[in-house]
Amino acid sequence: MNTVSAQHLWNKPFILCLLNNLFLFIFYFAQITILPIYILNDLGGNISQAGLAMTLFMVSAIAVRPFSGLIIEKLGTKKALYISETLFCLFSLTYVLAENLTVLMIIRFLHGIWFSILTTVAVPIVNDFIPAKRKGEGMGYFLMSINLGIVLGPLIGLTFIQSMSYTAVAGILAGFVVLGFIFCFLIPLPEHKKPEPAAEKKSLSIHDFLEFKALPVALMAMMVSFCYASIMNFIATFAEEKNMLSYASMFFVVFAISMMSLRPITGKIYDRKGPSAVVYPALILFAIGLGVLAFINSVAGFLFAAVLIGMGFGSAQPCLQTISIQSSPKHRIGYATSTYFTFYDIGIAIGSIVLGMVIAGTSYTVAYLICAVLVLISLLYYKFIVSPKTV
């Protein structure tokens, strides 16, 4: 592996990793935005089938995630990256052939598998190009590429879909993935070294699926992502109920800008003062933002909540992921990443179902207040469970 200097964060491999990740998530979030439109308007599907297209992708991603660490260990980061990137790229191209619902559903399910492995292997790879004393800052910038995808993906997808066919837009989006595919082959990676004979195992164990040192923070991430599901899945319908649907896209723009604005600062604070200096204020802001959403009736309040949630969740997420990496041995980073994302994805999935039932049975106010309280409870969990284990 190419070494990096003690302070040189913006090295060429690090930038290539960021660009690869950015193009991947532009595709991902653009498809999430335009697929329901395609299913409803062109394929004659209904809203349940549109939801199924999203769910199938997540189901396969969650199912494969626990195996990702083992796959990376057996293949090595280089082969795991090249194989998963190649297959993710190929499946991205197949969307132009999805002329009926059955084909589209199959593509979504299979595509989720390679998304899961690719996003898992990307973390230990970029981690190797971040200087030891700048891990918090570096991972913050890496996750900022996802935040840019949150903004640019829907913006690109919705802009093109208004004047072009879905097939044409799918081709353009696949082009972004192909760009990332090219960049990934420019990242200098070492050949995989086979484990010593004594280290070979004859049977699988729970350690082949979970990194136990990352489990405490992964469980906390599950609580936080449960609450984030209230934003990701229900903010548009919430805005519609409040007669502010035209501002829903603006909510995500403000949300993303707020996330990115603090990212360089919080990364440096993490490296200099430790994770607690970021986690406590970040999650308090997240909780306050959810509380504001529970009671707002104005556009100003709606966008103010976006600022608070963006700064809070956007600062907490990379911090928690960095803790999961730093709490694990270097040779287990792939397992730590798969453990973290497995529980993070489970939190999103459970939150989507449970909060949907809460909203249907009570109101958005109750759902957002429950989430605000749960975020505060996660802080107690951090204080007594996660914080004592961090170095």
XYZ file of N, CA and C in Angstrom, residues 4-233:
690
model
N 1.219 7.335 3.188
C 0.901 8.760 3.150
C 1.680 9.435 4.251
N 1.978 10.691 4.057
C 2.727 11.410 5.077
C 1.849 11.653 6.284
N 2.476 12.074 7.366
C 1.742 12.251 8.626
C 0.646 13.301 8.510
N 0.782 14.268 7.601
C -0.187 15.356 7.529
C -0.859 15.492 6.164
N -0.334 14.830 5.138
C -0.822 15.038 3.781
C -2.112 14.255 3.526
N -3.242 14.901 3.781
C -4.544 14.241 3.618
C -4.955 14.172 2.146
N -4.793 15.279 1.433
C -5.314 15.352 0.068
C -4.316 14.770 -0.935
N -3.991 13.498 -0.720
C -3.135 12.796 -1.668
C -3.979 12.248 -2.821
N -3.321 11.871 -3.917
C -4.026 11.432 -5.128
C -4.943 10.220 -4.886
N -4.483 9.157 -4.193
C -5.379 8.017 -3.968
C -6.625 8.394 -3.169
N -6.469 9.290 -2.171
C -7.606 9.724 -1.366
C -8.630 10.446 -2.242
N -8.156 11.311 -3.125
C -9.059 12.046 -4.018
C -9.766 11.088 -4.977
N -9.052 10.093 -5.480
C -9.666 9.099 -6.374
C -10.766 8.317 -5.646
N -10.518 7.979 -4.382
C -11.531 7.273 -3.578
C -12.775 8.129 -3.409
N -12.578 9.426 -3.163
C -13.705 10.340 -3.009
C -14.519 10.442 -4.292
N -13.844 10.571 -5.424
C -14.548 10.701 -6.701
C -15.320 9.427 -7.043
N -14.707 8.283 -6.812
C -15.375 7.005 -7.060
C -16.653 6.907 -6.224
N -16.530 7.265 -4.943
C -17.683 7.210 -4.033
C -18.763 8.209 -4.436
N -18.337 9.407 -4.849
C -19.291 10.440 -5.255
C -20.144 9.979 -6.437
N -19.504 9.452 -7.475
C -20.254 9.034 -8.666
C -21.182 7.857 -8.363
N -20.739 6.967 -7.486
C -21.580 5.841 -7.078
C -22.872 6.350 -6.431
N -22.733 7.331 -5.518
C -23.912 7.799 -4.786
C -24.752 8.793 -5.580
N -24.172 9.447 -6.571
C -25.004 10.232 -7.490
C -25.981 9.293 -8.198
N -25.448 8.172 -8.684
C -26.303 7.167 -9.334
C -27.361 6.647 -8.364
N -26.926 6.270 -7.158
C -27.812 5.647 -6.176
C -28.996 6.553 -5.818
N -28.692 7.814 -5.472
C -29.768 8.709 -5.027
C -30.606 9.216 -6.197
N -30.016 9.317 -7.374
C -30.805 9.701 -8.548
C -31.822 8.615 -8.882
N -31.405 7.340 -8.832
C -32.326 6.241 -9.126
C -33.442 6.159 -8.090
N -33.103 6.382 -6.823
C -34.131 6.374 -5.777
C -35.203 7.416 -6.098
N -34.774 8.551 -6.634
C -35.700 9.659 -6.916
C -36.561 9.412 -8.142
N -35.958 8.883 -9.223
C -36.703 8.796 -10.488
C -37.358 7.444 -10.735
N -36.919 6.386 -10.041
C -37.536 5.067 -10.277
C -39.035 5.047 -9.973
N -39.493 5.639 -8.847
C -40.951 5.643 -8.619
C -41.715 6.327 -9.748
N -41.150 7.392 -10.306
C -41.803 8.097 -11.421
C -41.902 7.171 -12.635
N -40.823 6.463 -12.921
C -40.789 5.536 -14.057
C -41.781 4.392 -13.867
N -41.816 3.843 -12.652
C -42.710 2.719 -12.367
C -44.167 3.140 -12.481
N -44.510 4.305 -11.959
C -45.899 4.765 -11.963
C -46.336 5.232 -13.351
N -45.476 5.964 -14.039
C -45.889 6.592 -15.299
C -45.649 5.744 -16.548
N -44.579 4.961 -16.547
C -44.217 4.226 -17.761
C -44.494 2.727 -17.693
N -44.352 2.147 -16.504
C -44.526 0.698 -16.375
C -45.914 0.305 -15.865
N -46.734 1.293 -15.571
C -48.096 1.008 -15.115
C -48.160 0.397 -13.733
N -47.132 0.615 -12.927
C -47.122 0.074 -11.574
C -47.840 0.983 -10.594
N -47.952 0.527 -9.345
C -48.582 1.333 -8.301
C -47.550 1.741 -7.256
N -47.983 2.469 -6.257
C -47.058 2.996 -5.258
C -46.417 1.881 -4.435
N -47.160 0.787 -4.221
C -46.598 -0.344 -3.475
C -45.451 -0.992 -4.249
N -45.623 -1.107 -5.568
C -44.565 -1.692 -6.398
C -43.351 -0.765 -6.475
N -43.606 0.547 -6.439
C -42.504 1.504 -6.402
C -41.718 1.334 -5.102
N -42.461 1.139 -4.001
C -41.797 0.905 -2.716
C -41.034 -0.410 -2.710
N -41.576 -1.429 -3.379
C -40.927 -2.734 -3.439
C -39.583 -2.640 -4.156
N -39.506 -1.808 -5.179
C -38.249 -1.632 -5.914
C -37.162 -1.083 -4.996
N -37.550 -0.204 -4.070
C -36.599 0.327 -3.094
C -36.242 -0.747 -2.067
N -37.258 -1.468 -1.611
C -37.069 -2.453 -0.552
C -36.182 -3.612 -1.001
N -36.390 -4.111 -2.214
C -35.597 -5.246 -2.713
C -34.110 -4.926 -2.732
N -33.779 -3.708 -3.124
C -32.378 -3.275 -3.138
C -31.808 -3.319 -1.724
N -32.569 -2.797 -0.763
C -32.094 -2.746 0.620
C -32.028 -4.137 1.240
N -33.007 -5.002 0.914
C -33.027 -6.355 1.476
C -31.777 -7.132 1.073
N -31.435 -7.087 -0.213
C -30.245 -7.824 -0.661
C -28.975 -7.212 -0.088
N -28.948 -5.875 0.042
C -27.775 -5.209 0.605
C -27.575 -5.607 2.064
N -28.661 -5.624 2.836
C -28.573 -6.002 4.249
C -28.200 -7.474 4.392
N -28.775 -8.333 3.523
C -28.510 -9.775 3.617
C -27.037 -10.096 3.358
N -26.428 -9.364 2.434
C -25.036 -9.641 2.067
C -24.049 -8.945 2.996
N -24.465 -7.836 3.604
C -23.546 -7.014 4.391
C -22.740 -7.804 5.428
N -23.362 -8.710 6.224
C -22.561 -9.441 7.221
C -21.481 -10.326 6.617
N -21.655 -10.715 5.345
C -20.665 -11.562 4.677
C -19.555 -10.739 4.012
N -19.759 -9.420 3.933
C -18.828 -8.582 3.180
C -17.417 -8.613 3.759
N -17.317 -8.570 5.081
C -15.999 -8.607 5.710
C -15.250 -9.884 5.372
N -15.963 -11.007 5.398
C -15.351 -12.298 5.068
C -14.926 -12.336 3.597
N -15.778 -11.800 2.723
C -15.459 -11.753 1.292
C -14.203 -10.930 1.055
N -14.124 -9.789 1.730
C -12.956 -8.912 1.574
C -11.699 -9.593 2.086
N -11.814 -10.320 3.216
C -10.645 -11.013 3.770
C -10.163 -12.108 2.805
N -11.088 -12.858 2.236
C -10.713 -13.973 1.362
C -10.142 -13.488 0.024
N -10.752 -12.443 -0.533
C -10.312 -11.957 -1.829
C -9.194 -10.921 -1.727
N -9.162 -10.187 -0.611
C -8.280 -9.034 -0.499
C -9.004 -7.804 -0.990
N -8.605 -6.632 -0.503
C -9.319 -5.408 -0.861
C -9.258 -5.119 -2.365
N -8.134 -5.444 -3.004
C -7.980 -5.134 -4.420
C -8.971 -5.918 -5.273
N -9.007 -7.253 -5.111
C -9.931 -8.072 -5.905
C -11.387 -7.771 -5.530
N -11.636 -7.576 -4.235
C -13.010 -7.283 -3.796
C -13.502 -5.977 -4.413
N -12.618 -4.974 -4.469
C -12.997 -3.702 -5.084
C -13.240 -3.871 -6.575
N -12.316 -4.503 -7.270
C -12.433 -4.627 -8.720
C -13.657 -5.449 -9.130
N -13.896 -6.558 -8.428
C -15.032 -7.415 -8.773
C -16.354 -6.716 -8.482
N -16.486 -6.145 -7.269
C -17.747 -5.493 -6.900
C -17.990 -4.239 -7.734
N -16.934 -3.485 -8.026
C -17.079 -2.280 -8.850
C -17.488 -2.658 -10.274
N -16.878 -3.698 -10.821
C -17.201 -4.132 -12.192
C -18.659 -4.584 -12.284
N -19.105 -5.403 -11.328
C -20.475 -5.919 -11.384
C -21.491 -4.824 -11.049
N -21.138 -3.920 -10.141
C -22.041 -2.799 -9.865
C -22.205 -1.942 -11.123
N -21.100 -1.730 -11.835
C -21.122 -0.946 -13.067
C -21.987 -1.635 -14.135
N -21.803 -2.939 -14.295
C -22.570 -3.678 -15.302
C -24.069 -3.646 -15.012
N -24.437 -3.834 -13.729
C -25.857 -3.797 -13.374
C -26.422 -2.387 -13.520
N -25.582 -1.367 -13.348
C -26.039 0.013 -13.564
C -26.450 0.221 -15.011
N -25.749 -0.434 -15.914
C -26.063 -0.321 -17.342
C -27.347 -1.057 -17.722
N -27.712 -2.084 -16.935
C -28.884 -2.892 -17.299
C -30.210 -2.172 -17.080
N -30.204 -1.047 -16.363
C -31.460 -0.319 -16.147
C -32.068 0.163 -17.458
N -31.228 0.367 -18.465
C -31.764 0.810 -19.763
C -32.563 -0.311 -20.432
N -32.417 -1.545 -19.940
C -33.140 -2.696 -20.499
C -34.380 -3.060 -19.683
N -34.607 -2.334 -18.598
C -35.722 -2.668 -17.689
C -37.038 -2.151 -18.258
N -37.620 -2.957 -19.164
C -38.839 -2.523 -19.846
C -40.110 -3.078 -19.211
N -39.971 -3.852 -18.139
C -41.148 -4.294 -17.387
C -40.778 -4.437 -15.919
N -41.788 -4.556 -15.087
C -41.573 -4.554 -13.639
C -40.762 -5.756 -13.161
N -41.001 -6.906 -13.761
C -40.290 -8.115 -13.316
C -38.791 -7.971 -13.519
N -38.396 -7.515 -14.695
C -36.971 -7.329 -14.985
C -36.372 -6.284 -14.048
N -37.106 -5.198 -13.829
C -36.613 -4.126 -12.959
C -36.406 -4.631 -11.531
N -37.351 -5.423 -11.023
C -37.233 -5.942 -9.651
C -36.025 -6.871 -9.514
N -35.781 -7.692 -10.521
C -34.620 -8.599 -10.497
C -33.323 -7.788 -10.490
N -33.291 -6.746 -11.337
C -32.104 -5.887 -11.388
C -31.862 -5.228 -10.035
N -32.919 -4.707 -9.418
C -32.775 -4.025 -8.128
C -32.234 -4.980 -7.062
N -32.758 -6.202 -7.027
C -32.314 -7.158 -6.005
C -30.842 -7.517 -6.199
N -30.453 -7.829 -7.427
C -29.070 -8.225 -7.686
C -28.104 -7.047 -7.543
N -28.580 -5.872 -7.894
C -27.724 -4.686 -7.799
C -27.373 -4.377 -6.335
N -28.325 -4.610 -5.438
C -28.099 -4.348 -4.015
C -26.953 -5.167 -3.440
N -26.760 -6.373 -3.970
C -25.677 -7.245 -3.501
C -24.323 -6.576 -3.708
N -24.103 -6.070 -4.918
C -22.793 -5.482 -5.244
C -22.615 -4.112 -4.638
N -23.723 -3.409 -4.433
C -23.671 -2.137 -3.712
C -23.172 -2.366 -2.291
N -23.678 -3.414 -1.660
C -23.303 -3.740 -0.280
C -21.808 -4.024 -0.165
N -21.285 -4.872 -1.040
C -19.861 -5.228 -0.980
C -18.986 -4.038 -1.350
N -19.388 -3.300 -2.387
C -18.585 -2.172 -2.845
C -18.483 -1.076 -1.792
N -19.599 -0.723 -1.165
C -19.556 0.337 -0.159
C -18.840 -0.109 1.113
N -18.783 -1.418 1.343
C -18.036 -1.929 2.499
C -16.532 -1.893 2.237
N -16.098 -2.371 1.087
C -14.659 -2.441 0.797
C -14.070 -1.047 0.586
N -14.898 -0.079 0.192
C -14.389 1.276 -0.050
C -13.835 1.913 1.218
N -14.384 1.531 2.384
C -13.971 2.174 3.641
C -12.554 1.781 4.068
N -12.217 0.481 4.171
C -10.831 0.160 4.533
C -9.822 0.651 3.502
N -10.239 0.742 2.235
C -9.321 1.240 1.204
C -8.996 2.707 1.440
N -10.026 3.540 1.598
C -9.764 4.970 1.797
C -9.076 5.207 3.138
N -9.383 4.377 4.125
C -8.757 4.530 5.447
C -7.234 4.409 5.366
N -6.740 3.560 4.458
C -5.300 3.376 4.311
C -4.604 4.608 3.729
N -5.357 5.488 3.099
C -4.758 6.674 2.495
C -4.980 7.931 3.342
N -5.547 7.759 4.553
C -5.753 8.888 5.464
C -4.674 8.856 6.529
N -3.936 9.945 6.740
C -2.904 9.974 7.785
C -3.489 9.639 9.158
N -2.705 8.954 9.989
C -3.177 8.460 11.285
C -3.746 9.570 12.163
N -3.145 10.751 12.111
C -3.584 11.836 12.986
C -4.744 12.637 12.406
N -5.238 12.218 11.241
C -6.328 12.971 10.599
C -7.474 12.049 10.182
N -7.658 10.954 10.941
C -8.694 9.970 10.595
C -10.097 10.577 10.639
N -10.385 11.337 11.700
C -11.714 11.928 11.820
C -12.011 12.886 10.683
N -11.038 13.733 10.357
C -11.200 14.695 9.274
C -11.323 13.981 7.931
N -10.460 12.985 7.708
C -10.466 12.269 6.439
C -11.757 11.514 6.194
N -12.231 10.777 7.211
C -13.480 10.044 7.045
C -14.658 10.995 6.889
N -14.547 12.172 7.518
C -15.592 13.180 7.359
C -15.706 13.632 5.910
N -14.562 13.886 5.272
C -14.575 14.276 3.858
C -15.052 13.134 2.973
N -14.665 11.905 3.320
C -15.104 10.759 2.525
C -16.630 10.638 2.552
N -17.204 10.808 3.736
C -18.661 10.729 3.846
C -19.340 11.960 3.251
N -18.576 13.074 3.131
C -19.142 14.241 2.470
C -19.469 13.938 1.009
N -18.720 13.008 0.403
C -19.012 12.638 -0.981
C -20.394 12.000 -1.087
N -20.826 11.315 -0.011
C -22.187 10.770 0.013
C -23.192 11.914 0.112
N -22.882 12.919 0.960
C -23.774 14.068 1.106
C -23.941 14.817 -0.213
N -22.843 14.937 -0.967
C -22.935 15.559 -2.290
C -23.822 14.730 -3.219
N -23.736 13.393 -3.080
C -24.599 12.514 -3.862
C -26.063 12.719 -3.524
N -26.350 12.989 -2.238
C -27.726 13.242 -1.794
C -28.305 14.457 -2.497
N -27.461 15.476 -2.730
C -27.914 16.699 -3.394
C -27.895 16.552 -4.913
N -26.745 16.117 -5.455
C -26.568 16.086 -6.906
C -27.381 14.986 -7.585
N -27.520 13.815 -6.931
C -28.264 12.710 -7.522
C -29.702 13.083 -7.869
N -30.517 13.465 -6.863
C -31.899 13.860 -7.166
C -31.988 15.056 -8.109
N -31.052 16.017 -7.942
C -31.067 17.203 -8.810
C -30.853 16.812 -10.265
N -29.860 15.970 -10.536
C -29.581 15.521 -11.901
C -30.725 14.663 -12.431
N -31.177 13.711 -11.614
C -32.242 12.815 -12.042
C -33.526 13.549 -12.379
N -33.967 14.440 -11.487
C -35.229 15.158 -11.703
C -35.124 16.160 -12.840
N -33.946 16.758 -13.010
C -33.762 17.710 -14.110
C -33.887 17.018 -15.458
N -33.239 15.877 -15.626
C -33.252 15.170 -16.910
C -34.574 14.467 -17.186
N -35.216 13.922 -16.141
C -36.414 13.121 -16.358
C -37.584 13.978 -16.858
N -37.509 15.292 -16.660
C -38.589 16.174 -17.100
C -38.609 16.343 -18.619
N -37.454 16.145 -19.275
C -37.404 16.366 -20.716
C -36.884 15.164 -21.511
N -36.526 14.091 -20.791
C -35.961 12.917 -21.464
C -36.673 11.651 -20.978
N -36.525 10.572 -21.746
C -37.102 9.292 -21.332
C -36.280 8.699 -20.182
N -36.909 7.788 -19.437
C -36.168 7.146 -18.340
C -34.958 6.396 -18.878
N -35.110 5.744 -20.017
C -33.991 4.978 -20.592
C -32.787 5.877 -20.845
N -33.044 7.073 -21.378
C -31.958 8.013 -21.650
C -31.303 8.483 -20.352
N -32.138 8.778 -19.362
C -31.600 9.241 -18.072
C -30.802 8.127 -17.399
N -31.331 6.889 -17.468
C -30.616 5.749 -16.880
C -29.244 5.573 -17.532
N -29.174 5.831 -18.836
C -27.893 5.744 -19.537
C -26.914 6.801 -19.059
N -27.407 8.021 -18.842
C -26.558 9.102 -18.337
C -26.046 8.772 -16.940
N -26.941 8.277 -16.086
C -26.552 7.932 -14.715
C -25.542 6.793 -14.701
N -25.735 5.828 -15.582
C -24.758 4.735 -15.687
C -23.388 5.270 -16.093
N -23.398 6.361 -16.878
C -22.140 6.990 -17.278
C -21.347 7.499 -16.090
N -22.050 7.995 -15.051
C -21.369 8.430 -13.824
C -20.681 7.240 -13.152
N -21.372 6.103 -13.124
C -20.790 4.912 -12.504
C -19.565 4.449 -13.287
N -19.644 4.546 -14.612
C -18.501 4.167 -15.445
C -17.295 5.064 -15.142
N -17.536 6.354 -14.898
C -16.450 7.253 -14.511
C -15.805 6.790 -13.208
N -16.655 6.445 -12.237
C -16.133 5.922 -10.977
C -15.363 4.630 -11.184
N -15.851 3.801 -12.099
C -15.201 2.536 -12.453
C -13.775 2.798 -12.953
N -13.627 3.830 -13.780
C -12.297 4.187 -14.296
C -11.400 4.666 -13.162
N -11.950 5.525 -12.300
C -11.151 6.066 -11.191
C -10.684 4.966 -10.248
N -11.521 3.956 -10.021
C -11.161 2.916 -9.050
C -9.938 2.135 -9.502
N -9.750 2.009 -10.810
C -8.592 1.275 -11.322
C -7.310 2.111 -11.291
N -7.443 3.395 -10.973
C -6.276 4.262 -10.839
C -5.775 4.328 -9.397
N -6.566 3.757 -8.468
C -6.155 3.756 -7.052
C -5.059 2.717 -6.851
N -3.899 3.104 -6.330
C -2.803 2.132 -6.133
C -3.091 1.203 -4.957
N -3.317 -0.063 -5.274
C -3.649 -1.045 -4.242
C -2.655 -2.193 -4.283
N -2.314 -2.783 -3.124
C -1.371 -3.892 -3.102
C -2.038 -5.192 -3.510
N -1.246 -6.147 -3.899
C -1.771 -7.486 -4.148
C -2.170 -8.102 -2.821
N -3.175 -8.954 -2.863
C -3.641 -9.602 -1.632
C -2.641 -10.649 -1.158
N -2.323 -10.580 0.124
C -1.435 -11.586 0.708
C -2.273 -12.658 1.393
N -2.046 -13.892 1.029
C -2.787 -14.995 1.633
C -2.394 -15.148 3.097
N -3.328 -15.513 3.971
C -2.978 -15.710 5.366
C -2.024 -16.876 5.544
N -1.269 -16.812 6.609
C -0.346 -17.901 6.913
C -1.123 -19.192 7.148
N -0.534 -20.344 6.850
C -1.236 -21.614 7.026
C -1.835 -21.788 8.409
N -1.104 -21.351 9.438
C -1.595 -21.523 10.809
C -2.844 -20.707 11.073
N -3.022 -19.666 10.242
C -4.165 -18.790 10.460
C -5.410 -19.274 9.719
N -5.238 -20.254 8.849
C -6.384 -20.776 8.095
C -7.371 -21.474 9.029
N -8.662 -21.262 8.741
C -9.682 -21.874 9.577
C -10.483 -22.885 8.766
N -10.907 -23.940 9.433
C -11.634 -25.006 8.741
C -13.133 -24.745 8.699
N -13.631 -23.971 9.642
C -15.068 -23.718 9.673
C -15.332 -22.251 10.003
N -16.507 -21.816 9.634
C -16.893 -20.438 9.889
C -17.337 -20.268 11.338
N -17.154 -19.060 11.855
C -17.636 -18.730 13.189
C -18.303 -17.366 13.135
N -18.889 -16.948 14.250
C -19.572 -15.657 14.310
C -18.601 -14.516 14.015
N -17.301 -14.723 14.268
C -16.293 -13.689 14.015
C -16.075 -13.456 12.525
N -16.555 -14.374 11.690
C -16.454 -14.192 10.249
C -17.549 -13.274 9.708
N -18.479 -12.884 10.585
C -19.580 -12.027 10.171
C -19.662 -10.736 10.968
N -19.138 -10.755 12.194
C -19.212 -9.580 13.058
C -17.848 -9.254 13.644
N -17.584 -7.959 13.811
C -16.432 -7.507 14.568
C -16.967 -7.012 15.909
N -16.731 -7.783 16.964
C -17.350 -7.498 18.254
C -16.877 -6.184 18.863
N -15.667 -5.745 18.526
C -15.196 -4.479 19.070
C -15.936 -3.288 18.451
N -16.515 -3.502 17.266
C -17.291 -2.444 16.619
C -18.779 -2.537 16.950
N -19.181 -3.599 17.631
C -20.602 -3.844 17.883
C -21.269 -2.775 18.752
N -20.634 -2.302 19.842
C -21.298 -1.271 20.663
C -21.666 -0.019 19.872
N -20.722 0.494 19.073
C -21.017 1.703 18.310
C -21.957 1.394 17.143
N -21.927 0.167 16.619
C -22.853 -0.221 15.548
C -24.294 -0.231 16.063
N -24.482 -0.690 17.296
C -25.824 -0.681 17.889
C -26.315 0.748 18.107
N -25.384 1.630 18.477
C -25.763 3.035 18.623
C -26.134 3.629 17.270
N -25.361 3.274 16.230
C -25.666 3.745 14.878
C -27.049 3.276 14.440
N -27.451 2.081 14.872
C -28.778 1.561 14.539
C -29.867 2.447 15.158
N -29.661 2.882 16.404
C -30.637 3.767 17.049
C -30.741 5.100 16.306
N -29.585 5.640 15.936
C -29.561 6.931 15.250
C -30.169 6.813 13.855
N -29.848 5.732 13.124
C -30.395 5.576 11.769
C -31.900 5.290 11.796
N -32.375 4.640 12.862
C -33.820 4.455 13.054
C -34.511 5.814 13.007
N -33.922 6.779 13.706
C -34.495 8.126 13.757
C -34.323 8.856 12.423
N -33.192 8.605 11.748
C -32.955 9.250 10.455
C -33.950 8.757 9.411
N -34.485 7.543 9.592
C -35.492 7.019 8.670
C -36.716 7.931 8.611
N -36.987 8.646 9.701
C -38.127 9.572 9.725
C -37.921 10.728 8.761
N -36.660 11.062 8.487
C -36.348 12.124 7.529
C -36.302 11.558 6.116
N -35.561 10.489 5.936
C -35.333 9.925 4.607
C -36.628 9.469 3.951
N -37.522 8.877 4.721
C -38.722 8.267 4.133
C -39.983 9.122 4.214
